Amino acid sequence: MRILLTGASGFIGKSLSEQLIGHNVLMTSRSRIAQNKHHYIKKTISGDEDFSECLNSIDVVIHTAARAHKMNDCSKNPLADYMETNCFGTLNLARQAANHGVRRFIFLSSIKVNGEQSQPGKPFRYDDPRRAKDPYGKSKAEAEIGLLKIAANTQLEVTIIRPPLVYGPGVKANFAAFLNLASKNLPLPLAAVNNKRSFVALDNLTSLIIRCIDHPKAANQIFLVSDDSDVSTPMLFRIMVKAFGKKPLLLNCNPILLKAIARLFGKGSEIDRLCEDLVLDIEYTKNLLDWAPVISLEEGVLICVSGLVNNN
């Protein structure tokens, strides 16, 4: 296969580029990529970028490039900025791919297309309506809608993958902060939190993306992906602390009180992510593609911790 991989210097793209064994891969990124065996062209994902030189003889586009989600976005117009890259840039690339005879376009979307939290006992499904709440989720949702329209009117096959929080070596933001707390084994007031959340290890996500490259049943489908092991926030913390070789210390605190205190300090959205449900049903993905996660959540966390320990 001749594959175009966008966002090759990013967290997901970099890992994926190292696993595309046996394929002829051309990579794009905003920044120069060093020490990689694949060919590279510098490109920006936008509504007016010309991708012609990248698309000749390409069979599959794997589109991981995106304006990443930020908790506290300082942009004056976040929706416009997210839309330019994640929606208009994506659709521009897809149209040009269709015109160049590309067979399949794999789009890395987000579970935020479905919403910020799932209801207890009702995990998100692949066929649930789009209910994005924030600018990032809305930009991904609009890109999905546009991609499916392109697929309906051209020969381009579209595969959409919606992951939850992705973690692995080099993970940043909230997961990295939680790992840092676990490494210090600080006594957190989370013991009474009784929620469920889905995560996906980098190895599991890249495994699914690779499965979608040439699987005949992946054409024009939406797939949810996770480790298939949903955990509460205190359980995740315990797994992390044990991976550091320590005994977890958690304190009891009423979640309602915990949320009230967090909101007093302007941390309402952060505490919601710690206390609310966000669960994915991946049975459709597993059954249609005959796929299963290649590592467990415990193994994925241990890989993260080993990377931190070795780097220090």
CSV table of C-alpha atoms in Angstrom, one decimal:
chain,number,residue,atom,x,y,z
A,1,MET,CA,0.0,0.0,0.0
A,2,ARG,CA,1.0,3.6,-0.7
A,3,ILE,CA,-0.1,5.5,2.4
A,4,LEU,CA,-0.2,9.2,3.2
A,5,LEU,CA,0.1,9.8,6.9
A,6,THR,CA,-0.7,13.3,8.1
A,7,GLY,CA,0.3,14.6,11.5
A,8,ALA,CA,3.3,12.3,11.5
A,9,SER,CA,5.2,14.3,14.2
A,10,GLY,CA,2.3,14.2,16.6
A,11,PHE,CA,1.6,11.9,19.5
A,12,ILE,CA,-0.4,9.4,17.5
A,13,GLY,CA,1.1,9.9,14.1
A,14,LYS,CA,4.7,9.4,15.3
A,15,SER,CA,3.8,6.1,16.9
A,16,LEU,CA,1.8,5.0,13.9
A,17,SER,CA,4.6,5.8,11.5
A,18,GLU,CA,6.9,3.4,13.3
A,19,GLN,CA,4.3,0.5,12.9
A,20,LEU,CA,3.4,0.9,9.2
A,21,ILE,CA,5.7,-2.0,8.4
A,22,GLY,CA,5.7,-3.2,4.8
A,23,HIS,CA,3.9,-0.1,3.4
A,24,ASN,CA,5.3,2.7,1.3
A,25,VAL,CA,4.6,5.7,3.5
A,26,LEU,CA,4.7,9.4,2.7
A,27,MET,CA,4.3,11.6,5.8
A,28,THR,CA,3.2,15.2,6.3
A,29,SER,CA,3.7,17.5,9.3
A,30,ARG,CA,3.9,21.2,10.1
A,31,SER,CA,7.4,20.6,11.6
A,32,ARG,CA,10.5,18.7,10.3
A,33,ILE,CA,10.6,15.0,11.2
A,34,ALA,CA,14.1,13.7,12.1
A,35,GLN,CA,15.4,10.1,11.9
A,36,ASN,CA,12.4,8.5,10.2
A,37,LYS,CA,12.6,5.9,7.4
A,38,HIS,CA,9.6,7.2,5.6
A,39,HIS,CA,9.5,10.1,3.1
A,40,TYR,CA,8.4,13.5,4.4
A,41,ILE,CA,6.7,16.7,3.0
A,42,LYS,CA,6.0,19.8,5.2
A,43,LYS,CA,2.3,20.7,5.0
A,44,THR,CA,-0.3,22.6,7.0
A,45,ILE,CA,-3.8,21.4,7.2
A,46,SER,CA,-6.1,24.2,6.1
A,47,GLY,CA,-8.9,24.9,3.8
A,48,ASP,CA,-6.7,26.2,1.0
A,49,GLU,CA,-3.6,24.0,1.2
A,50,ASP,CA,-2.6,22.3,-2.1
A,51,PHE,CA,-1.9,18.6,-1.4
A,52,SER,CA,-1.3,17.5,-5.1
A,53,GLU,CA,2.3,16.6,-4.6
A,54,CYS,CA,1.3,14.3,-1.7
A,55,LEU,CA,-1.5,12.4,-3.3
A,56,ASN,CA,-0.1,10.9,-6.6
A,57,SER,CA,-0.5,7.1,-6.6
A,58,ILE,CA,-1.6,7.1,-2.9
A,59,ASP,CA,-4.0,4.3,-1.9
A,60,VAL,CA,-4.9,5.3,1.6
A,61,VAL,CA,-4.8,8.5,3.6
A,62,ILE,CA,-4.5,8.2,7.4
A,63,HIS,CA,-5.5,11.6,8.7
A,64,THR,CA,-4.3,12.1,12.3
A,65,ALA,CA,-3.3,15.8,12.0
A,66,ALA,CA,-5.6,18.2,14.0
A,67,ARG,CA,-5.8,21.2,16.1
A,68,ALA,CA,-5.6,19.4,19.5
A,69,HIS,CA,-8.2,19.9,22.2
A,70,LYS,CA,-7.1,22.3,25.0
A,71,MET,CA,-8.8,22.7,28.4
A,72,ASN,CA,-8.1,26.5,28.5
A,73,ASP,CA,-8.0,27.7,25.0
A,74,CYS,CA,-6.6,31.3,24.7
A,75,SER,CA,-7.9,31.8,21.2
A,76,LYS,CA,-10.2,34.8,20.6
A,77,ASN,CA,-12.4,32.6,18.4
A,78,PRO,CA,-11.8,28.9,19.3
A,79,LEU,CA,-14.6,27.5,17.1
A,80,ALA,CA,-13.3,29.3,14.0
A,81,ASP,CA,-9.7,28.1,14.7
A,82,TYR,CA,-10.8,24.5,15.3
A,83,MET,CA,-13.1,24.5,12.2
A,84,GLU,CA,-10.3,25.8,9.9
A,85,THR,CA,-8.0,22.9,10.7
A,86,ASN,CA,-10.2,20.0,11.9
A,87,CYS,CA,-13.1,20.6,9.5
A,88,PHE,CA,-12.2,22.7,6.5
A,89,GLY,CA,-8.6,21.4,6.3
A,90,THR,CA,-9.9,17.8,6.6
A,91,LEU,CA,-12.5,18.2,3.9
A,92,ASN,CA,-10.1,20.0,1.6
A,93,LEU,CA,-7.7,17.1,1.9
A,94,ALA,CA,-10.5,14.5,1.4
A,95,ARG,CA,-11.8,16.3,-1.8
A,96,GLN,CA,-8.3,16.4,-3.3
A,97,ALA,CA,-7.8,12.7,-2.3
A,98,ALA,CA,-11.0,11.8,-4.1
A,99,ASN,CA,-9.9,13.7,-7.2
A,100,HIS,CA,-6.6,11.9,-7.2
A,101,GLY,CA,-8.2,8.4,-7.0
A,102,VAL,CA,-7.3,7.6,-3.4
A,103,ARG,CA,-9.3,4.5,-2.3
A,104,ARG,CA,-9.7,5.1,1.4
A,105,PHE,CA,-9.6,8.0,3.9
A,106,ILE,CA,-9.2,7.1,7.5
A,107,PHE,CA,-10.1,10.0,9.8
A,108,LEU,CA,-9.2,10.2,13.4
A,109,SER,CA,-12.1,11.9,15.1
A,110,SER,CA,-13.0,12.0,18.8
A,111,ILE,CA,-15.6,10.6,21.2
A,112,LYS,CA,-16.3,14.3,22.0
A,113,VAL,CA,-18.5,14.2,18.9
A,114,ASN,CA,-20.9,12.2,21.0
A,115,GLY,CA,-20.7,14.5,24.0
A,116,GLU,CA,-18.8,15.2,27.2
A,117,GLN,CA,-20.2,12.4,29.3
A,118,SER,CA,-22.3,9.2,28.9
A,119,GLN,CA,-25.3,8.4,31.0
A,120,PRO,CA,-24.9,5.7,33.7
A,121,GLY,CA,-25.6,2.3,32.1
A,122,LYS,CA,-25.8,3.8,28.6
A,123,PRO,CA,-22.4,3.8,27.0
A,124,PHE,CA,-21.9,5.7,23.8
A,125,ARG,CA,-22.5,3.7,20.6
A,126,TYR,CA,-21.2,4.1,17.1
A,127,ASP,CA,-24.7,5.0,15.8
A,128,ASP,CA,-25.6,7.5,18.5
A,129,PRO,CA,-26.5,11.0,17.3
A,130,ARG,CA,-23.7,13.6,17.3
A,131,ARG,CA,-24.1,15.9,20.4
A,132,ALA,CA,-20.8,17.7,20.6
A,133,LYS,CA,-20.6,20.5,23.2
A,134,ASP,CA,-17.3,22.3,22.8
A,135,PRO,CA,-15.6,23.8,19.7
A,136,TYR,CA,-13.2,20.9,19.3
A,137,GLY,CA,-16.0,18.3,19.3
A,138,LYS,CA,-18.1,20.4,17.0
A,139,SER,CA,-15.3,20.8,14.5
A,140,LYS,CA,-14.8,17.0,14.5
A,141,ALA,CA,-18.5,16.4,14.1
A,142,GLU,CA,-18.8,18.8,11.1
A,143,ALA,CA,-15.8,17.1,9.5
A,144,GLU,CA,-17.5,13.7,9.9
A,145,ILE,CA,-20.7,14.9,8.2
A,146,GLY,CA,-18.7,16.5,5.4
A,147,LEU,CA,-16.6,13.3,4.9
A,148,LEU,CA,-19.6,11.1,4.6
A,149,LYS,CA,-21.1,13.4,2.0
A,150,ILE,CA,-17.9,13.2,0.0
A,151,ALA,CA,-18.0,9.4,0.2
A,152,ALA,CA,-21.6,9.4,-1.0
A,153,ASN,CA,-20.7,11.4,-4.1
A,154,THR,CA,-17.3,10.0,-5.0
A,155,GLN,CA,-15.4,6.7,-5.1
A,156,LEU,CA,-13.6,7.6,-1.9
A,157,GLU,CA,-14.2,5.2,1.0
A,158,VAL,CA,-14.3,6.9,4.5
A,159,THR,CA,-13.5,5.3,7.8
A,160,ILE,CA,-14.1,7.3,11.0
A,161,ILE,CA,-12.5,6.4,14.3
A,162,ARG,CA,-13.6,8.0,17.6
A,163,PRO,CA,-11.2,7.4,20.5
A,164,PRO,CA,-11.6,8.6,24.0
A,165,LEU,CA,-8.5,9.9,25.9
A,166,VAL,CA,-5.4,8.3,24.3
A,167,TYR,CA,-2.5,7.5,26.5
A,168,GLY,CA,1.0,6.1,26.0
A,169,PRO,CA,4.7,7.0,26.3
A,170,GLY,CA,5.0,10.8,26.1
A,171,VAL,CA,1.3,11.5,26.9
A,172,LYS,CA,0.6,15.0,28.0
A,173,ALA,CA,-2.2,17.1,29.6
A,174,ASN,CA,-4.5,15.6,32.2
A,175,PHE,CA,-3.3,12.0,31.9
A,176,ALA,CA,0.3,13.1,32.4
A,177,ALA,CA,-0.7,15.2,35.4
A,178,PHE,CA,-2.5,12.2,37.0
A,179,LEU,CA,0.6,10.1,36.4
A,180,ASN,CA,2.7,12.7,38.1
A,181,LEU,CA,0.4,12.6,41.2
A,182,ALA,CA,0.5,8.8,41.2
A,183,SER,CA,4.3,8.8,41.1
A,184,LYS,CA,4.3,10.9,44.3
A,185,ASN,CA,1.4,8.8,45.7
A,186,LEU,CA,-0.3,11.9,47.2
A,187,PRO,CA,-3.4,11.0,49.2
A,188,LEU,CA,-6.2,12.2,46.9
A,189,PRO,CA,-9.9,12.5,48.1
A,190,LEU,CA,-11.3,10.3,45.4
A,191,ALA,CA,-12.1,7.0,47.2
A,192,ALA,CA,-15.9,7.7,47.1
A,193,VAL,CA,-16.0,8.5,43.4
A,194,ASN,CA,-18.0,5.7,41.7
A,195,ASN,CA,-17.9,6.4,38.0
A,196,LYS,CA,-16.8,4.6,34.8
A,197,ARG,CA,-14.5,5.9,32.1
A,198,SER,CA,-13.1,4.5,28.9
A,199,PHE,CA,-9.5,5.1,27.8
A,200,VAL,CA,-7.4,3.8,24.9
A,201,ALA,CA,-3.8,2.9,24.9
A,202,LEU,CA,-1.7,4.1,22.0
A,203,ASP,CA,-0.9,0.5,21.0
A,204,ASN,CA,-4.6,-0.3,20.8
A,205,LEU,CA,-5.5,2.7,18.7
A,206,THR,CA,-2.7,2.2,16.2
A,207,SER,CA,-3.7,-1.5,16.0
A,208,LEU,CA,-7.2,-0.5,15.0
A,209,ILE,CA,-6.0,2.1,12.5
A,210,ILE,CA,-3.8,-0.5,10.8
A,211,ARG,CA,-6.7,-3.0,10.7
A,212,CYS,CA,-8.8,-0.4,8.9
A,213,ILE,CA,-6.2,0.2,6.1
A,214,ASP,CA,-7.4,-2.6,3.9
A,215,HIS,CA,-10.3,-4.3,5.8
A,216,PRO,CA,-13.2,-4.5,3.3
A,217,LYS,CA,-15.8,-4.0,6.0
A,218,ALA,CA,-14.2,-0.7,7.2
A,219,ALA,CA,-15.5,1.3,4.2
A,220,ASN,CA,-17.8,4.1,5.1
A,221,GLN,CA,-18.1,3.1,8.8
A,222,ILE,CA,-17.8,4.8,12.2
A,223,PHE,CA,-15.9,2.9,14.8
A,224,LEU,CA,-15.5,3.6,18.6
A,225,VAL,CA,-12.3,2.3,20.2
A,226,SER,CA,-11.1,1.8,23.7
A,227,ASP,CA,-9.1,-0.7,25.9
A,228,ASP,CA,-12.5,-2.5,26.5
A,229,SER,CA,-11.8,-2.2,30.2
A,230,ASP,CA,-13.7,0.7,31.8
A,231,VAL,CA,-12.5,1.9,35.2
A,232,SER,CA,-13.4,4.4,37.9
A,233,THR,CA,-11.2,7.3,38.5
A,234,PRO,CA,-9.9,5.9,41.9
A,235,MET,CA,-9.3,2.5,40.2
A,236,LEU,CA,-7.2,4.2,37.5
A,237,PHE,CA,-5.2,6.0,40.2
A,238,ARG,CA,-4.6,2.7,42.0
A,239,ILE,CA,-3.4,1.1,38.8
A,240,MET,CA,-1.0,4.0,38.2
A,241,VAL,CA,0.3,4.0,41.8
A,242,LYS,CA,0.9,0.2,41.7
A,243,ALA,CA,2.7,0.5,38.4
A,244,PHE,CA,5.1,2.8,40.3
A,245,GLY,CA,5.6,0.1,42.8
A,246,LYS,CA,3.7,1.9,45.6
A,247,LYS,CA,0.7,1.3,47.8
A,248,PRO,CA,-2.2,3.7,46.8
A,249,LEU,CA,-3.5,6.2,49.3
A,250,LEU,CA,-7.0,7.5,48.7
A,251,LEU,CA,-9.2,9.5,51.1
A,252,ASN,CA,-13.0,9.4,51.4
A,253,CYS,CA,-14.8,12.7,50.4
A,254,ASN,CA,-18.4,13.1,49.3
A,255,PRO,CA,-18.3,13.7,45.5
A,256,ILE,CA,-20.9,16.5,45.8
A,257,LEU,CA,-18.7,18.3,48.3
A,258,LEU,CA,-15.7,17.6,46.1
A,259,LYS,CA,-17.4,19.2,43.1
A,260,ALA,CA,-18.5,22.2,45.1
A,261,ILE,CA,-15.0,22.9,46.3
A,262,ALA,CA,-13.6,22.5,42.8
A,263,ARG,CA,-16.0,25.0,41.4
A,264,LEU,CA,-15.1,27.6,44.0
A,265,PHE,CA,-11.5,27.4,42.5
A,266,GLY,CA,-12.7,27.5,38.9
A,267,LYS,CA,-11.9,23.8,38.4
A,268,GLY,CA,-15.5,22.6,37.6
A,269,SER,CA,-14.7,21.0,34.2
A,270,GLU,CA,-11.7,19.3,35.6
A,271,ILE,CA,-13.6,17.7,38.5
A,272,ASP,CA,-16.4,16.6,36.1
A,273,ARG,CA,-13.9,14.6,34.1
A,274,LEU,CA,-12.8,12.9,37.3
A,275,CYS,CA,-16.3,12.2,38.6
A,276,GLU,CA,-18.6,11.6,35.7
A,277,ASP,CA,-19.0,8.7,33.3
A,278,LEU,CA,-17.6,8.5,29.8
A,279,VAL,CA,-18.0,5.0,28.5
A,280,LEU,CA,-17.8,3.6,25.0
A,281,ASP,CA,-19.4,0.5,23.6
A,282,ILE,CA,-16.9,-1.0,21.1
A,283,GLU,CA,-18.8,-4.3,20.4
A,284,TYR,CA,-19.6,-3.1,16.8
A,285,THR,CA,-15.9,-2.4,16.2
A,286,LYS,CA,-14.8,-5.8,17.5
A,287,ASN,CA,-17.4,-7.8,15.7
A,288,LEU,CA,-17.3,-6.1,12.3
A,289,LEU,CA,-13.5,-6.0,12.0
A,290,ASP,CA,-12.8,-9.2,14.0
A,291,TRP,CA,-10.5,-7.0,16.2
A,292,ALA,CA,-9.7,-6.8,19.9
A,293,PRO,CA,-7.3,-4.6,21.9
A,294,VAL,CA,-3.8,-5.9,21.8
A,295,ILE,CA,-2.9,-4.8,25.4
A,296,SER,CA,-4.8,-4.3,28.6
A,297,LEU,CA,-5.3,-1.0,30.4
A,298,GLU,CA,-2.9,-2.2,33.1
A,299,GLU,CA,-0.3,-3.1,30.5
A,300,GLY,CA,-0.8,0.3,28.8
A,301,VAL,CA,-0.3,2.2,32.1
A,302,LEU,CA,2.8,0.2,32.9
A,303,ILE,CA,4.3,1.1,29.5
A,304,CYS,CA,3.7,4.8,30.4
A,305,VAL,CA,5.3,4.5,33.8
A,306,SER,CA,8.3,2.5,32.4
A,307,GLY,CA,8.9,5.3,29.9
A,308,LEU,CA,8.8,8.0,32.6
A,309,VAL,CA,11.1,6.0,34.9
A,310,ASN,CA,13.6,5.3,32.1
A,311,ASN,CA,13.6,9.0,31.0
A,312,ASN,CA,14.3,10.1,34.5
